[in-house]
Tab-separated table of C-alpha atoms in Angstrom:
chain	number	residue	atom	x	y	z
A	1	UNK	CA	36.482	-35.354	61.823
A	2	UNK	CA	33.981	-37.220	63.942
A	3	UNK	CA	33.901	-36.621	67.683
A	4	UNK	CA	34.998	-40.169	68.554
A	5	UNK	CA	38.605	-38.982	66.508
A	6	UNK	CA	39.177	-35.982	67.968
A	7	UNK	CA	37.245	-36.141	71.644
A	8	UNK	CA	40.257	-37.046	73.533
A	9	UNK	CA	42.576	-34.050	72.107
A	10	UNK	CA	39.845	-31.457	72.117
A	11	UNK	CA	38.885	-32.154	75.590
A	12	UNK	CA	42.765	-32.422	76.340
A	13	UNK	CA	43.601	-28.897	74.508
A	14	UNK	CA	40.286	-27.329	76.332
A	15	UNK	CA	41.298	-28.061	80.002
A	16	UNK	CA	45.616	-27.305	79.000
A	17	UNK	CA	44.712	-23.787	77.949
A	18	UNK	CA	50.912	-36.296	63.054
A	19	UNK	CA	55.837	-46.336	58.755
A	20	UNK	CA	57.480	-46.572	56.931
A	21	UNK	CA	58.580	-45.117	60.491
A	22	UNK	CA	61.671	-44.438	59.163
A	23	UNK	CA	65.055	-44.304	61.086
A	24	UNK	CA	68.231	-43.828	59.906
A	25	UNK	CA	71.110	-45.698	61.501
A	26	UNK	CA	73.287	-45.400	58.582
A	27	UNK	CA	75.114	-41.841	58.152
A	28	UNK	CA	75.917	-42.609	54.772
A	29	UNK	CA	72.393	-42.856	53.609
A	30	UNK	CA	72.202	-39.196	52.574
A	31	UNK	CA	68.781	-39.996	51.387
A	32	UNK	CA	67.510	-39.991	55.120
A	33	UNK	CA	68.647	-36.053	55.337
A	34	UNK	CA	64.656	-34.008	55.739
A	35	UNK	CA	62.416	-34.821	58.500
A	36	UNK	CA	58.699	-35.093	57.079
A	37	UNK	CA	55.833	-34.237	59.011
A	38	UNK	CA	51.956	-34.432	58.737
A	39	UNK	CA	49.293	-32.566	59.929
A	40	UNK	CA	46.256	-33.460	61.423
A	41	UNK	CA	44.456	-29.632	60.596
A	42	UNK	CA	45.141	-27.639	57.582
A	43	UNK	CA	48.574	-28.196	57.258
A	44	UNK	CA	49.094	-31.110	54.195
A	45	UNK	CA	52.885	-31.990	54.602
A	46	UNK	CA	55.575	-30.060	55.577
A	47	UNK	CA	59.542	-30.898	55.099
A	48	UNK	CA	62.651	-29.715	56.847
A	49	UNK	CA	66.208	-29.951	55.669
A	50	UNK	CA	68.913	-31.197	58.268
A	51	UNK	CA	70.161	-27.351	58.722
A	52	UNK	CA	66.920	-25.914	59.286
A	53	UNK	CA	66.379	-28.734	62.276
A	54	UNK	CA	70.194	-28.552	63.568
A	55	UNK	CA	69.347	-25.499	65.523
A	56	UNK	CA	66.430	-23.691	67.514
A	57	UNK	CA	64.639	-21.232	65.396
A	58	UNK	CA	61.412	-20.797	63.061
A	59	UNK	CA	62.501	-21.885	59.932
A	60	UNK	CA	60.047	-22.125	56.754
A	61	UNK	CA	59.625	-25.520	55.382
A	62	UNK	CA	59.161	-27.137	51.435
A	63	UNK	CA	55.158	-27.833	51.850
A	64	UNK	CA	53.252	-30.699	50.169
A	65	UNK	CA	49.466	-28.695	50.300
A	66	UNK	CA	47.587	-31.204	47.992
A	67	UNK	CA	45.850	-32.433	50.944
A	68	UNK	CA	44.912	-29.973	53.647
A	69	UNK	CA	44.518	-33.080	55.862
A	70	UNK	CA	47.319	-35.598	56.318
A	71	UNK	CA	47.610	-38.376	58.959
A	72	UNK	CA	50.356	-40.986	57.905
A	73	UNK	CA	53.657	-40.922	55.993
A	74	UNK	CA	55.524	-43.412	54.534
A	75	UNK	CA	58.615	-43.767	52.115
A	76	UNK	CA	58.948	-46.763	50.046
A	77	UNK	CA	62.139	-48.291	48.354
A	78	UNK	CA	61.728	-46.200	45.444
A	79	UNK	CA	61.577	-42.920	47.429
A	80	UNK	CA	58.349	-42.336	46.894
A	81	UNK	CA	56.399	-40.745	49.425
A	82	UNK	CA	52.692	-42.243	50.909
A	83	UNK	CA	50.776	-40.401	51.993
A	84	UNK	CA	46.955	-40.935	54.081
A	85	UNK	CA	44.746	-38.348	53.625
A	86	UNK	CA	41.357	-37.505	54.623
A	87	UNK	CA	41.201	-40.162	56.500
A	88	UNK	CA	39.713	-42.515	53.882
A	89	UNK	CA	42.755	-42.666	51.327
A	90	UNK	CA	46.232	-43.392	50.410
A	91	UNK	CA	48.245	-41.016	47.668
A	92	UNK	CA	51.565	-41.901	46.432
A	93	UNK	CA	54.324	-38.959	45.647
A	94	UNK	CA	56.832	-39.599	43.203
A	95	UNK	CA	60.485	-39.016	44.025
A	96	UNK	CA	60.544	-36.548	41.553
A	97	UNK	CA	57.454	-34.667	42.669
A	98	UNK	CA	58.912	-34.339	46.141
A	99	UNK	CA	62.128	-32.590	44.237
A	100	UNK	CA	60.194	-30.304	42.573
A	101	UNK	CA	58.048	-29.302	45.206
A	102	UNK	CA	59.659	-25.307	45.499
A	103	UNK	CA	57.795	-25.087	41.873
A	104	UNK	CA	54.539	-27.201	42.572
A	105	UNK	CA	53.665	-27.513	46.149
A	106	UNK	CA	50.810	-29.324	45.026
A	107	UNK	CA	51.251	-31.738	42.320
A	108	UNK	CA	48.363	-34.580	41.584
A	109	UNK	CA	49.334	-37.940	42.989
A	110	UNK	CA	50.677	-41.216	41.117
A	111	UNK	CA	48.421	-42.951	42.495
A	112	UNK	CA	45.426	-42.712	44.989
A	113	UNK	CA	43.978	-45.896	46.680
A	114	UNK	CA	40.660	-46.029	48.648
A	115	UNK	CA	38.878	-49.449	50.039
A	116	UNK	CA	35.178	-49.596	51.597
A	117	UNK	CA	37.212	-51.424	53.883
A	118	UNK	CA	38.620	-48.159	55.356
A	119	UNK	CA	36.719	-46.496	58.477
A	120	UNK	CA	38.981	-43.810	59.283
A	121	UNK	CA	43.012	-43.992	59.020
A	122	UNK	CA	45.767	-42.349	60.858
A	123	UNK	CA	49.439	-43.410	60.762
A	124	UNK	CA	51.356	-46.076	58.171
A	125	UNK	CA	54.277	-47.924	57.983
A	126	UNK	CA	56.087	-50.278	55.481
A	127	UNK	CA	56.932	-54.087	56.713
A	128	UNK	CA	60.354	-55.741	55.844
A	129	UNK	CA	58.265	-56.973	52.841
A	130	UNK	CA	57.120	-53.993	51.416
A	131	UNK	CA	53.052	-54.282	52.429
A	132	UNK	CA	51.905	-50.895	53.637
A	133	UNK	CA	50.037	-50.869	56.922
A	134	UNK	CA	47.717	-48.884	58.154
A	135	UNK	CA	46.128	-48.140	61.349
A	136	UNK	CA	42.211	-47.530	60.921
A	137	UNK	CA	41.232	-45.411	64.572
A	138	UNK	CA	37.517	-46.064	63.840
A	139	UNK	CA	37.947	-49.603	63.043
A	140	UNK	CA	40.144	-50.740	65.857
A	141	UNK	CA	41.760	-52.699	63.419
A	142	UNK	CA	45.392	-52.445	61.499
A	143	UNK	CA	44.769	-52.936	57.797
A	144	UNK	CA	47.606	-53.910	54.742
A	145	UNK	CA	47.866	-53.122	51.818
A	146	UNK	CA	49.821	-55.757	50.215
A	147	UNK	CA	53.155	-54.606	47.686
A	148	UNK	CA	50.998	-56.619	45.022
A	149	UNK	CA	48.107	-53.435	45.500
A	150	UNK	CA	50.782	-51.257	46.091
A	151	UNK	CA	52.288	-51.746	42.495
A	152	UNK	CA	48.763	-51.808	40.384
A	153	UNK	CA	48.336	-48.178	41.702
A	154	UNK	CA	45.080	-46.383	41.392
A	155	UNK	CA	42.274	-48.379	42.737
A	156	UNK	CA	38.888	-48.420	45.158
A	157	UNK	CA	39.997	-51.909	46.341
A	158	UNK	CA	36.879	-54.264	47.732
A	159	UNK	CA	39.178	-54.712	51.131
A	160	UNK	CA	42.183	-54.051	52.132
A	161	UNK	CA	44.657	-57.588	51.434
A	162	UNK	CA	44.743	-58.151	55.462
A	163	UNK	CA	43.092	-56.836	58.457
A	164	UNK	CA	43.876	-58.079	61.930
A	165	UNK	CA	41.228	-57.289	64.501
A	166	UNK	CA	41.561	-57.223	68.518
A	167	UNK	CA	39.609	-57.098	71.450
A	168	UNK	CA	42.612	-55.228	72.459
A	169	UNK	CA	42.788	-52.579	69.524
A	170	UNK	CA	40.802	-49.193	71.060
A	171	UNK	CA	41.873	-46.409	68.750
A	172	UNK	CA	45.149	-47.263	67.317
A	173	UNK	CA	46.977	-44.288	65.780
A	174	UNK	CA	50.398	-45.683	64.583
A	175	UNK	CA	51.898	-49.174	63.737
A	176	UNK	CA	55.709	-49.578	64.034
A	177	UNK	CA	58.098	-52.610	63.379
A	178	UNK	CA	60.874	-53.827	65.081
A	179	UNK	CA	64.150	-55.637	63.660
A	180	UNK	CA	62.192	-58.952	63.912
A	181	UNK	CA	58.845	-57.335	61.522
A	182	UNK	CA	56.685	-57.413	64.777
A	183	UNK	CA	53.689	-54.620	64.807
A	184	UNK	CA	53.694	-52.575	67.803
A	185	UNK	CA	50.501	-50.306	67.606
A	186	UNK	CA	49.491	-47.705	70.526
A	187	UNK	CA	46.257	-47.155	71.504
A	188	UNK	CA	45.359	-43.983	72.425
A	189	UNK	CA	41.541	-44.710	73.537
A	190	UNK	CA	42.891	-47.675	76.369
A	191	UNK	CA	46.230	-45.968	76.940
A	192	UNK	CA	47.898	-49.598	76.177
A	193	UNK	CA	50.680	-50.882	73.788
A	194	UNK	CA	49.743	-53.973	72.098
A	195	UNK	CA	52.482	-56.262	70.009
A	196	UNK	CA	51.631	-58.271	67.085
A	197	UNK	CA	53.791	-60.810	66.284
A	198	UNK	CA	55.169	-61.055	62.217
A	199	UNK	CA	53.303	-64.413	62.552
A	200	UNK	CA	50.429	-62.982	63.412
A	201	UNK	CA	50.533	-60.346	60.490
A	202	UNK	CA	50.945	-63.464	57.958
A	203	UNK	CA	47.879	-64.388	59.116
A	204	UNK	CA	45.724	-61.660	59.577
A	205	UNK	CA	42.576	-62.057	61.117
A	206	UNK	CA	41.208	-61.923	64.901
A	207	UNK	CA	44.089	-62.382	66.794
A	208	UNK	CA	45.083	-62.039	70.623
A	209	UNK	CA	48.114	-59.926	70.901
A	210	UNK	CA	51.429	-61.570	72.073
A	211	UNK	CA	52.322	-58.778	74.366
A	212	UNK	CA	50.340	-56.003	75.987
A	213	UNK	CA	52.047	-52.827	77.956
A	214	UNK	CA	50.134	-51.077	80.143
A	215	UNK	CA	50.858	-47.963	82.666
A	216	UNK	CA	52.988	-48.670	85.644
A	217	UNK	CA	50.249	-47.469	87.973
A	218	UNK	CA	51.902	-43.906	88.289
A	219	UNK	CA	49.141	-42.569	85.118
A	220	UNK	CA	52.434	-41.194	83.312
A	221	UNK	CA	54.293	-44.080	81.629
A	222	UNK	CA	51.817	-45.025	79.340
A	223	UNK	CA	49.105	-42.292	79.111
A	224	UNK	CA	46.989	-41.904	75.510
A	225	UNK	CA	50.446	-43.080	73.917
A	226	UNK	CA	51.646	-41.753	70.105
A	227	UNK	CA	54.109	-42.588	67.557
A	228	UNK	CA	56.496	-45.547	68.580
A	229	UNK	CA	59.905	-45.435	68.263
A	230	UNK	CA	62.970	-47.866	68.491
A	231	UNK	CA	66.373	-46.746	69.361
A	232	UNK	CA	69.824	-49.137	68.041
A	233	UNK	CA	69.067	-51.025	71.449
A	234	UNK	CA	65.737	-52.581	70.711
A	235	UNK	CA	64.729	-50.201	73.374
A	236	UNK	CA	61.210	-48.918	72.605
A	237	UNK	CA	60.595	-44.891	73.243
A	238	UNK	CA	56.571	-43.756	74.318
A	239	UNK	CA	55.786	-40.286	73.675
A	240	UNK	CA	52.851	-39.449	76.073
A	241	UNK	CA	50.219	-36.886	74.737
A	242	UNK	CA	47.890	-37.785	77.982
A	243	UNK	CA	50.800	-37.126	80.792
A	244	UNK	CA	53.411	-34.843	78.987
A	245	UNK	CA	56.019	-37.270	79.328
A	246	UNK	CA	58.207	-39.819	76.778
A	247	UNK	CA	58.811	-43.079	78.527
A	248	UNK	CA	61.621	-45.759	77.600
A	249	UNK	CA	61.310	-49.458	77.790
A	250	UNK	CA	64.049	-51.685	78.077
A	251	UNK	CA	64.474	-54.371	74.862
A	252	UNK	CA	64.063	-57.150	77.703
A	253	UNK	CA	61.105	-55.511	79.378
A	254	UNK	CA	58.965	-55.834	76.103
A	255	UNK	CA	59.132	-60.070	76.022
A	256	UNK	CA	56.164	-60.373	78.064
A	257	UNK	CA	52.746	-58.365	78.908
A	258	UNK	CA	52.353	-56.499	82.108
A	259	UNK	CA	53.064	-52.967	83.988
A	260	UNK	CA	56.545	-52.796	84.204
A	261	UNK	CA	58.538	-49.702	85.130
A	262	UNK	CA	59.358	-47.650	82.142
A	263	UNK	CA	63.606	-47.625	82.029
A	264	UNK	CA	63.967	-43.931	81.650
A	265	UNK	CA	60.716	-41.252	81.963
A	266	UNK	CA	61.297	-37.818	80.821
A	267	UNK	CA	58.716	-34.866	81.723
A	268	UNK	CA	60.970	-32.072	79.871
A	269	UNK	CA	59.275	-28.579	80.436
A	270	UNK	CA	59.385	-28.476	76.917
A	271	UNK	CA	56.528	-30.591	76.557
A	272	UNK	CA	54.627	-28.117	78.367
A	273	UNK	CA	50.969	-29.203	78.380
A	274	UNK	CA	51.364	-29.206	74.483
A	275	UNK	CA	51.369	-33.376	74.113
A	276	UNK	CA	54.647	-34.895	73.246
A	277	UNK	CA	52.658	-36.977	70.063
A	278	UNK	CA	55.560	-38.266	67.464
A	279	UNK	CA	58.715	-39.656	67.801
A	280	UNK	CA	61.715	-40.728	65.438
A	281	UNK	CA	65.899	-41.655	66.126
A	282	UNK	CA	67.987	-39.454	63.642
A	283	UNK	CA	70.909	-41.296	62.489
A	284	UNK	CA	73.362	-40.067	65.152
A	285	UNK	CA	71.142	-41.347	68.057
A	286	UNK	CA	69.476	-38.265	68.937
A	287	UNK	CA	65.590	-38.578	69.754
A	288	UNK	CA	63.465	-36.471	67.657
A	289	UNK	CA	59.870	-35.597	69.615
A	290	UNK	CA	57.127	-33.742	68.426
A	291	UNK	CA	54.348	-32.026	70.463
A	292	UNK	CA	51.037	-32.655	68.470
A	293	UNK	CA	49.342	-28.993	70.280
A	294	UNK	CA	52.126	-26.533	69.038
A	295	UNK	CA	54.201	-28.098	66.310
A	296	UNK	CA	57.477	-28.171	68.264
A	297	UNK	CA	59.918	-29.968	66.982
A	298	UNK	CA	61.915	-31.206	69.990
A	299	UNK	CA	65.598	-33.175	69.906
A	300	UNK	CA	67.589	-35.168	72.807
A	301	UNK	CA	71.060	-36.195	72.676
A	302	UNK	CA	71.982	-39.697	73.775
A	303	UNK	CA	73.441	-38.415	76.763
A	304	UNK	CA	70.273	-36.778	77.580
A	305	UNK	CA	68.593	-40.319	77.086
A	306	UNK	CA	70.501	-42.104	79.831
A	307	UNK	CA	68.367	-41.136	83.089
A	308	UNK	CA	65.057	-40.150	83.611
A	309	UNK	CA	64.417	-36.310	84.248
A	310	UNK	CA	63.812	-33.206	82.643
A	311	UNK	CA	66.069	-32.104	80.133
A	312	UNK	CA	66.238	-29.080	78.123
A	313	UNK	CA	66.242	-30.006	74.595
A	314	UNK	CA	69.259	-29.610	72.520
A	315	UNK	CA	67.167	-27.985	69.822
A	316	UNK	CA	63.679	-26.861	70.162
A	317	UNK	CA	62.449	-25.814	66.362
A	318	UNK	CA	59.041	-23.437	66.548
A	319	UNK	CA	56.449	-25.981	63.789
A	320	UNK	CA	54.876	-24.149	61.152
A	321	UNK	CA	51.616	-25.648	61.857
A	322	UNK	CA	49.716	-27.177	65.120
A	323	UNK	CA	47.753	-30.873	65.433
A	324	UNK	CA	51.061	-32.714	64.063
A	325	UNK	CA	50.774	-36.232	63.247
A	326	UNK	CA	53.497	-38.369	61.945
A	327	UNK	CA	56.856	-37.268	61.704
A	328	UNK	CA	59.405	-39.447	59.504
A	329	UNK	CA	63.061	-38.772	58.337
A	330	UNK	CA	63.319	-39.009	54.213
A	331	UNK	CA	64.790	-37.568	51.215
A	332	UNK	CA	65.233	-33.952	50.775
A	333	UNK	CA	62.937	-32.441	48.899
């Protein structure tokens, strides 16, 4: 990866020394049981069962390895797992693939879509419509890939169906919806949170943001933010690779651009210089954080989410790999 990608982090790790975001409100959907994670380095796609993430220990997950490099995951109404690798590409995994994984870690995809449109990707994440968007780091830009591309499978598409393009993208990693089908990207580069609005998306094109977050002034709420993630609230979570903390913003405090406050701001000793990076609800509530530096996997109860401070994790799983990306819950493999 180029130095632009990776400066941040390997300056960050020198000096200390990876949506369809899904979450699962719904406890009957026993589909939403493994929590599927990508890695930035060497480490493809790893999945853990509920058990193996209900308690602290090392367990060994079910591996996807066709890709040695994986950025963003996604799971689409079909189960089907997408999958951005290399930076430059999409692959779809079949439901059935993903079952049979024990016996072929490394199975050839469905389908595998590139675009000379694409600079260099990181996360994903499916709309309430099904398009599959994409956030290109290089680019500054969030790119979809419309259902209609989606469907026809293997292609090196001209362009992607949409892009939308910002003065106030500066290396977007992740784009996540709310209830309403609003983007929410980070941007790691400017250390801002920018909000597209579904509108907007429709559109596509050079478009002005309808709400912009940035730090409080205290260089910790907001601080080379990650992976977005929404609680039953509407409350909006911030992991914070640059300050070691997760930040919470109030539904109400997200209506309008500015500095605010964060709600709650918690600088657990378990993020321990190691970047708190990803971030996903389970279905009970509890917040699910990764650190991108060692792989741990890190959960909260809702109790634990009520004031700011530094809690010790209910479970703290040792990764199997380091430089995480995205981390998603989805079927069991």
């Amino acid at each position: 990866m180029n130095s632009k990608i990776n400066g941040f982090r390997s300056r960050r790790i020198t000096t200390a020394v990876a949506s369809l975001l899904l979450t699962c409100f719904i406890a009957s959907q026993a589909w939403c049981a493994n929590l599927w994670v990508s890695f930035d380095d060497g480490g493809g796609v790893a999945s853990y069962t509920s058990a193996q993430i209900k308690k602290t220990g090392s367990p060994s997950p079910v591996v996807l390895s066709t890709y040695s490099y994986s950025s963003g995951l996604a799971f689409d109404q079909a189960h089907s797992l997408w999958v951005v690798s290399n930076g430059n590409q999409v692959a779809r995994f079949t439901a059935a693939q993903l079952k049979n994984l024990k016996n072929n870690p490394s199975p050839t995809p469905e389908a595998i879509i590139t675009s000379t449109g694409f600079d260099y990707l990181y996360g994903c994440n499916f709309d309430p419509q099904g398009n599959l968007w994409l956030a290109d780091y290089s680019a500054d830009s969030i790119e979809e890939l419309s259902k209609a591309q989606l469907d026809a499978g293997t292609a090196n598409l001209p362009s992607p169906a949409k892009a939308i393009t910002s003065s106030s993208l500066d290396g977007p990693n992740f784009v996540t919806f709310d209830r309403e089908g609003n983007a929410w990207v980070d941007n790691e580069s400017s250390s801002t949170i920018v909000e597209f609005s579904a509108s907007q998306l429709a559109a596509g094109g050079s478009q002005m943001p309808k709400v912009i977050l940035r730090d409080d002034g205290s260089g910790s709420s907001i601080s080379a933010p990650g992976e977005l993630a929404f609680d039953k609230a509407g409350d909006l979570w911030v992991p914070n690779y640059g300050s070691d903390t997760v930040a919470e913003y109030a539904k109400d405090q997200l209506t309008t651009s500015g500095t605010p406050a964060p709600k709650v701001k918690l600088n657990s000793a378990a993020f321990n210089d190691e970047g708190p990076w990803a971030a996903v609800f389970n279905s009970k509530g509890d917040l699910v954080v990764m650190n991108y530096s060692d792989g741990t996997i890190l959960e909260f109860t809702p109790r634990q989410l009520k004031a700011s401070g530094a809690p010790v994790p209910k479970v703290s799983v040792t990764g199997s790999e380091t430089e995480n990306y995205q981390i998603i819950f989805g079927p069991s493999s």
